[in-house]
Amino acid sequence: MMIDFVPDETLYPFESRWFDSSAGRVHYVDEGFGPPILFCHGSPTWSFLYRHIVAGLRDRYRCIAVDNLGFGLSERPESFDYRIAEHSTVLGELIDHLQLDGFVVMGHDWGGPIGLSAATERAGRVRGIVLGNTVFWPIEPLANRAFSAIMSSGPMQRRILGQNLLVERFLLGELGGTLTEAEADHYRQVQPTERSRRGLAVMPREIRAARPLLDRLARDVPALLGHKPALAVWGMRDIVFRPGTCIPRIRAAFADLDVVELPRAGHFVQEYAPDEIVSAIARRFP
């Protein structure tokens, strides 16, 4: 299943590109020239989340932003199970297809584990890491695990599929007046039907089910990537990945880390503070 939605070129002024992965057709943008940066989104977003950052960096970097299968403009394969490990496998195929070398990977939300899992398997080709409100270790807080259990229940799964709950309540509910109505519609209209939202419905379960992958990343990220230059850009008002818990864990994993605190930003940092993130990346990876 493909999505018919066509982004407004004034909001998403990029050429769509496609990659036929082993699991389905992946949409991505590949803008600009220079050192490559790979942008990885989480749930319930897509590459649209990075539009301001890509536009701000493509004059000096090659900016690649991918839509995970089941998200954005990518295919919704019936046979794909939409788990984090499988998303990472597909991302790795794209990295190899594009022959990326000396690349920076940025991950947000589930894009952190997806991007880092692919990066640890290609550590010799990674230049650096950017993390924005994400984790790469098992998610233990009771509130997060309770959210996982509740959102995985039958009634809430029906609301995710039938009412687009994750987009309407958790994304647009947080961003409020930060987005124009047209921008909000770009998040809504790429998930237009129950069938198209199957990938969204899996994500809450992965908070608990992805533990084997997160256990591996907790070991492999410091061991294989911990010596790489790293940057954390953190929304300090995030109640999902709280800075007081997450930033010290990231500091412990990376020997060469810069932290940029974004005091007015919540979870979706790219919407709150794109200019600050552009500047931070340009400073860290000149």
Short mmCIF file of C-alpha atoms in Angstrom, two decimals:
data_model
loop_
_atom_site.label_atom_id
_atom_site.label_comp_id
_atom_site.label_asym_id
_atom_site.label_seq_id
_atom_site.Cartn_x
_atom_site.Cartn_y
_atom_site.Cartn_z
CA MET A 1 0.00 0.00 0.00
CA MET A 2 1.29 3.42 -1.00
CA ILE A 3 0.07 6.82 0.17
CA ASP A 4 -1.48 9.24 -2.33
CA PHE A 5 -0.67 12.37 -0.33
CA VAL A 6 1.47 14.93 -2.17
CA PRO A 7 3.29 17.38 0.14
CA ASP A 8 2.95 21.10 -0.42
CA GLU A 9 6.19 22.14 -2.08
CA THR A 10 6.20 25.41 -0.15
CA LEU A 11 6.32 23.43 3.13
CA TYR A 12 8.39 20.46 1.94
CA PRO A 13 10.52 21.82 -0.91
CA PHE A 14 12.39 18.62 -1.66
CA GLU A 15 12.54 16.07 -4.45
CA SER A 16 11.08 12.70 -3.48
CA ARG A 17 13.35 9.71 -4.02
CA TRP A 18 12.62 6.01 -3.69
CA PHE A 19 14.52 2.89 -2.69
CA ASP A 20 13.22 -0.64 -3.18
CA SER A 21 14.36 -2.33 0.02
CA SER A 22 14.00 -6.04 0.70
CA ALA A 23 10.81 -5.29 2.65
CA GLY A 24 9.14 -2.51 0.65
CA ARG A 25 9.48 0.79 -1.15
CA VAL A 26 11.11 3.47 1.00
CA HIS A 27 10.68 7.20 0.45
CA TYR A 28 13.51 9.59 1.28
CA VAL A 29 14.94 13.00 0.37
CA ASP A 30 18.57 13.58 -0.57
CA GLU A 31 19.36 17.28 -0.69
CA GLY A 32 22.54 19.28 -1.03
CA PHE A 33 26.22 18.43 -1.34
CA GLY A 34 28.99 17.93 1.20
CA PRO A 35 29.46 15.68 4.22
CA PRO A 36 26.41 13.39 4.55
CA ILE A 37 23.96 13.60 7.43
CA LEU A 38 21.27 10.93 7.80
CA PHE A 39 18.12 12.03 9.64
CA CYS A 40 15.98 9.34 11.33
CA HIS A 41 12.48 10.03 12.64
CA GLY A 42 10.45 8.19 15.24
CA SER A 43 6.75 7.85 15.97
CA PRO A 44 4.32 9.21 14.88
CA THR A 45 6.31 11.50 12.56
CA TRP A 46 8.07 11.26 9.19
CA SER A 47 10.80 13.13 7.32
CA PHE A 48 8.58 16.23 7.35
CA LEU A 49 9.78 16.66 10.96
CA TYR A 50 13.25 17.54 9.61
CA ARG A 51 12.13 19.94 6.87
CA HIS A 52 13.55 23.10 8.48
CA ILE A 53 16.81 21.38 9.40
CA VAL A 54 17.33 19.96 5.91
CA ALA A 55 16.55 23.37 4.39
CA GLY A 56 18.99 25.03 6.80
CA LEU A 57 21.89 22.64 6.19
CA ARG A 58 21.67 21.60 2.54
CA ASP A 59 23.88 24.49 1.41
CA ARG A 60 26.86 22.77 3.10
CA TYR A 61 25.87 19.15 3.79
CA ARG A 62 24.27 16.29 1.93
CA CYS A 63 21.05 15.86 3.91
CA ILE A 64 19.23 12.53 3.71
CA ALA A 65 15.93 12.16 5.56
CA VAL A 66 14.11 8.84 5.35
CA ASP A 67 10.53 7.74 5.98
CA ASN A 68 10.36 4.41 7.79
CA LEU A 69 8.11 1.82 6.19
CA GLY A 70 4.58 2.48 7.41
CA PHE A 71 5.28 6.20 7.89
CA GLY A 72 5.27 9.27 5.68
CA LEU A 73 5.24 8.51 1.98
CA SER A 74 6.83 5.06 2.29
CA GLU A 75 5.02 1.84 1.50
CA ARG A 76 2.87 -0.06 4.02
CA PRO A 77 3.82 -3.66 3.20
CA GLU A 78 1.33 -6.26 4.44
CA SER A 79 4.12 -8.72 5.30
CA PHE A 80 6.26 -6.26 7.32
CA ASP A 81 5.95 -6.40 11.11
CA TYR A 82 7.07 -2.77 11.79
CA ARG A 83 9.33 -3.60 14.72
CA ILE A 84 12.33 -1.42 15.52
CA ALA A 85 14.85 -4.11 14.55
CA GLU A 86 13.22 -4.51 11.14
CA HIS A 87 13.16 -0.74 10.54
CA SER A 88 16.88 -0.67 11.33
CA THR A 89 17.58 -3.45 8.83
CA VAL A 90 15.81 -1.48 6.10
CA LEU A 91 17.69 1.68 7.03
CA GLY A 92 20.97 -0.23 6.81
CA GLU A 93 20.05 -1.35 3.31
CA LEU A 94 19.48 2.28 2.32
CA ILE A 95 22.82 3.36 3.82
CA ASP A 96 24.57 0.67 1.80
CA HIS A 97 22.60 1.48 -1.34
CA LEU A 98 23.64 5.15 -1.09
CA GLN A 99 27.21 4.06 -0.27
CA LEU A 100 27.34 6.50 2.64
CA ASP A 101 30.75 6.89 4.20
CA GLY A 102 31.91 9.43 6.77
CA PHE A 103 28.27 10.15 7.63
CA VAL A 104 26.66 11.70 10.69
CA VAL A 105 23.47 10.03 11.89
CA MET A 106 20.79 11.95 13.79
CA GLY A 107 18.04 10.11 15.61
CA HIS A 108 14.92 11.36 17.40
CA ASP A 109 12.47 9.28 19.43
CA TRP A 110 12.52 5.74 17.92
CA GLY A 111 14.79 7.13 15.22
CA GLY A 112 17.58 6.96 17.80
CA PRO A 113 17.53 3.16 18.18
CA ILE A 114 16.77 2.67 14.49
CA GLY A 115 19.65 4.88 13.36
CA LEU A 116 22.11 3.73 16.02
CA SER A 117 21.42 0.06 15.37
CA ALA A 118 22.27 0.54 11.69
CA ALA A 119 25.26 2.72 12.63
CA THR A 120 26.81 0.24 15.09
CA GLU A 121 26.86 -2.32 12.28
CA ARG A 122 28.73 0.18 10.10
CA ALA A 123 30.77 1.93 12.79
CA GLY A 124 33.83 2.34 10.58
CA ARG A 125 31.82 4.51 8.19
CA VAL A 126 30.25 6.75 10.86
CA ARG A 127 31.68 10.25 11.40
CA GLY A 128 29.51 11.33 14.30
CA ILE A 129 26.23 11.09 16.21
CA VAL A 130 23.43 13.58 16.92
CA LEU A 131 20.74 12.61 19.41
CA GLY A 132 17.56 14.53 20.05
CA ASN A 133 15.19 13.33 22.79
CA THR A 134 15.73 9.62 22.36
CA VAL A 135 17.23 6.62 24.15
CA PHE A 136 19.45 3.68 23.26
CA TRP A 137 18.93 1.56 26.37
CA PRO A 138 15.96 -0.40 27.79
CA ILE A 139 13.08 1.86 28.78
CA GLU A 140 12.51 1.12 32.45
CA PRO A 141 10.44 3.95 34.02
CA LEU A 142 7.08 2.71 35.21
CA ALA A 143 5.21 5.53 33.47
CA ASN A 144 6.67 4.60 30.09
CA ARG A 145 5.95 0.90 30.56
CA ALA A 146 2.41 1.64 31.74
CA PHE A 147 1.90 3.79 28.64
CA SER A 148 3.11 0.85 26.55
CA ALA A 149 0.67 -1.54 28.20
CA ILE A 150 -2.28 0.83 27.95
CA MET A 151 -1.62 1.81 24.33
CA SER A 152 -1.20 -1.87 23.41
CA SER A 153 -4.63 -2.80 24.79
CA GLY A 154 -7.45 -3.60 22.41
CA PRO A 155 -9.47 -0.41 23.02
CA MET A 156 -6.46 1.89 22.60
CA GLN A 157 -5.21 0.01 19.54
CA ARG A 158 -8.63 0.61 17.99
CA ARG A 159 -8.30 4.32 18.75
CA ILE A 160 -4.79 4.47 17.26
CA LEU A 161 -6.06 2.79 14.09
CA GLY A 162 -9.51 4.32 13.90
CA GLN A 163 -8.97 7.83 15.25
CA ASN A 164 -5.25 8.41 14.50
CA LEU A 165 -4.76 8.89 18.25
CA LEU A 166 -0.95 9.09 18.28
CA VAL A 167 -0.93 11.90 15.74
CA GLU A 168 -3.96 13.81 16.97
CA ARG A 169 -3.39 13.62 20.71
CA PHE A 170 0.29 13.03 21.33
CA LEU A 171 1.91 14.91 18.45
CA LEU A 172 -0.55 17.66 17.58
CA GLY A 173 -1.79 17.81 21.16
CA GLU A 174 1.71 18.74 22.31
CA LEU A 175 2.65 21.09 19.49
CA GLY A 176 -0.56 23.08 19.74
CA GLY A 177 -0.04 26.53 18.25
CA THR A 178 3.51 25.73 17.14
CA LEU A 179 2.24 24.44 13.78
CA THR A 180 0.04 26.02 11.16
CA GLU A 181 -3.04 24.08 10.13
CA ALA A 182 -1.35 23.19 6.86
CA GLU A 183 1.67 21.81 8.71
CA ALA A 184 -0.58 19.82 11.05
CA ASP A 185 -2.34 18.36 8.02
CA HIS A 186 1.00 17.09 6.71
CA TYR A 187 1.20 14.88 9.79
CA ARG A 188 -2.43 13.81 9.57
CA GLN A 189 -2.74 13.12 5.88
CA VAL A 190 0.16 10.68 5.59
CA GLN A 191 -1.79 8.40 7.98
CA PRO A 192 -5.24 8.69 6.38
CA THR A 193 -6.83 5.26 7.04
CA GLU A 194 -6.83 2.42 9.54
CA ARG A 195 -4.85 0.27 7.14
CA SER A 196 -2.20 2.96 6.70
CA ARG A 197 -1.69 3.24 10.49
CA ARG A 198 -0.58 -0.33 11.15
CA GLY A 199 3.00 0.81 11.68
CA LEU A 200 1.89 3.40 14.23
CA ALA A 201 0.00 0.79 16.25
CA VAL A 202 3.13 -1.34 16.75
CA MET A 203 5.24 1.44 18.28
CA PRO A 204 3.79 1.49 21.82
CA ARG A 205 4.36 -2.26 22.17
CA GLU A 206 7.99 -1.80 21.21
CA ILE A 207 8.68 0.14 24.44
CA ARG A 208 8.72 -3.31 26.06
CA ALA A 209 9.12 -5.67 23.11
CA ALA A 210 12.27 -4.03 21.71
CA ARG A 211 14.23 -4.77 24.88
CA PRO A 212 16.64 -7.24 23.19
CA LEU A 213 17.66 -4.61 20.65
CA LEU A 214 17.92 -1.91 23.32
CA ASP A 215 20.00 -4.20 25.54
CA ARG A 216 22.40 -4.68 22.63
CA LEU A 217 22.58 -0.95 21.92
CA ALA A 218 23.30 -0.19 25.58
CA ARG A 219 26.47 -2.26 25.13
CA ASP A 220 27.36 -1.54 21.49
CA VAL A 221 26.85 2.22 21.31
CA PRO A 222 29.55 3.04 23.92
CA ALA A 223 31.82 0.27 22.65
CA LEU A 224 31.58 0.97 18.91
CA LEU A 225 30.54 4.62 18.68
CA GLY A 226 31.52 6.07 22.05
CA HIS A 227 34.73 7.58 20.67
CA LYS A 228 32.95 9.41 17.83
CA PRO A 229 32.14 13.13 18.09
CA ALA A 230 28.61 13.39 19.45
CA LEU A 231 25.98 16.05 19.97
CA ALA A 232 22.82 15.96 22.06
CA VAL A 233 20.14 18.56 21.31
CA TRP A 234 17.56 18.22 24.03
CA GLY A 235 14.09 19.61 24.61
CA MET A 236 14.19 20.29 28.33
CA ARG A 237 10.40 20.21 28.70
CA ASP A 238 10.12 16.64 27.41
CA ILE A 239 8.10 14.48 29.80
CA VAL A 240 8.74 11.33 27.73
CA PHE A 241 12.54 11.29 27.78
CA ARG A 242 13.34 13.42 30.78
CA PRO A 243 16.63 15.33 30.55
CA GLY A 244 17.67 14.66 34.13
CA THR A 245 17.70 10.93 33.43
CA CYS A 246 18.70 10.77 29.78
CA ILE A 247 21.48 13.34 29.42
CA PRO A 248 23.72 11.79 32.11
CA ARG A 249 23.32 8.39 30.43
CA ILE A 250 24.38 9.90 27.09
CA ARG A 251 27.34 11.69 28.72
CA ALA A 252 28.50 8.36 30.11
CA ALA A 253 28.37 6.71 26.67
CA PHE A 254 30.30 9.30 24.63
CA ALA A 255 33.79 10.57 25.43
CA ASP A 256 33.47 13.60 23.12
CA LEU A 257 29.98 15.00 23.63
CA ASP A 258 28.48 18.47 23.30
CA VAL A 259 25.06 19.10 24.86
CA VAL A 260 22.74 21.87 23.69
CA GLU A 261 19.82 22.38 26.04
CA LEU A 262 16.65 23.77 24.47
CA PRO A 263 14.80 25.20 27.47
CA ARG A 264 11.50 25.98 25.75
CA ALA A 265 11.29 22.77 23.70
CA GLY A 266 9.27 19.66 24.41
CA HIS A 267 9.66 16.24 22.84
CA PHE A 268 9.48 17.19 19.16
CA VAL A 269 12.58 19.37 19.24
CA GLN A 270 12.78 19.86 15.47
CA GLU A 271 9.49 21.76 15.52
CA TYR A 272 10.38 23.92 18.52
CA ALA A 273 13.98 24.90 17.79
CA PRO A 274 15.10 24.11 14.23
CA ASP A 275 17.44 27.11 13.95
CA GLU A 276 19.24 26.19 17.15
CA ILE A 277 19.66 22.61 15.94
CA VAL A 278 21.00 23.75 12.55
CA SER A 279 23.55 25.98 14.28
CA ALA A 280 24.57 23.26 16.73
CA ILE A 281 25.16 20.69 13.96
CA ALA A 282 27.13 23.18 11.87
CA ARG A 283 29.36 24.02 14.86
CA ARG A 284 29.89 20.41 15.86
CA PHE A 285 30.62 19.00 12.42
CA PRO A 286 32.26 21.79 10.40
#
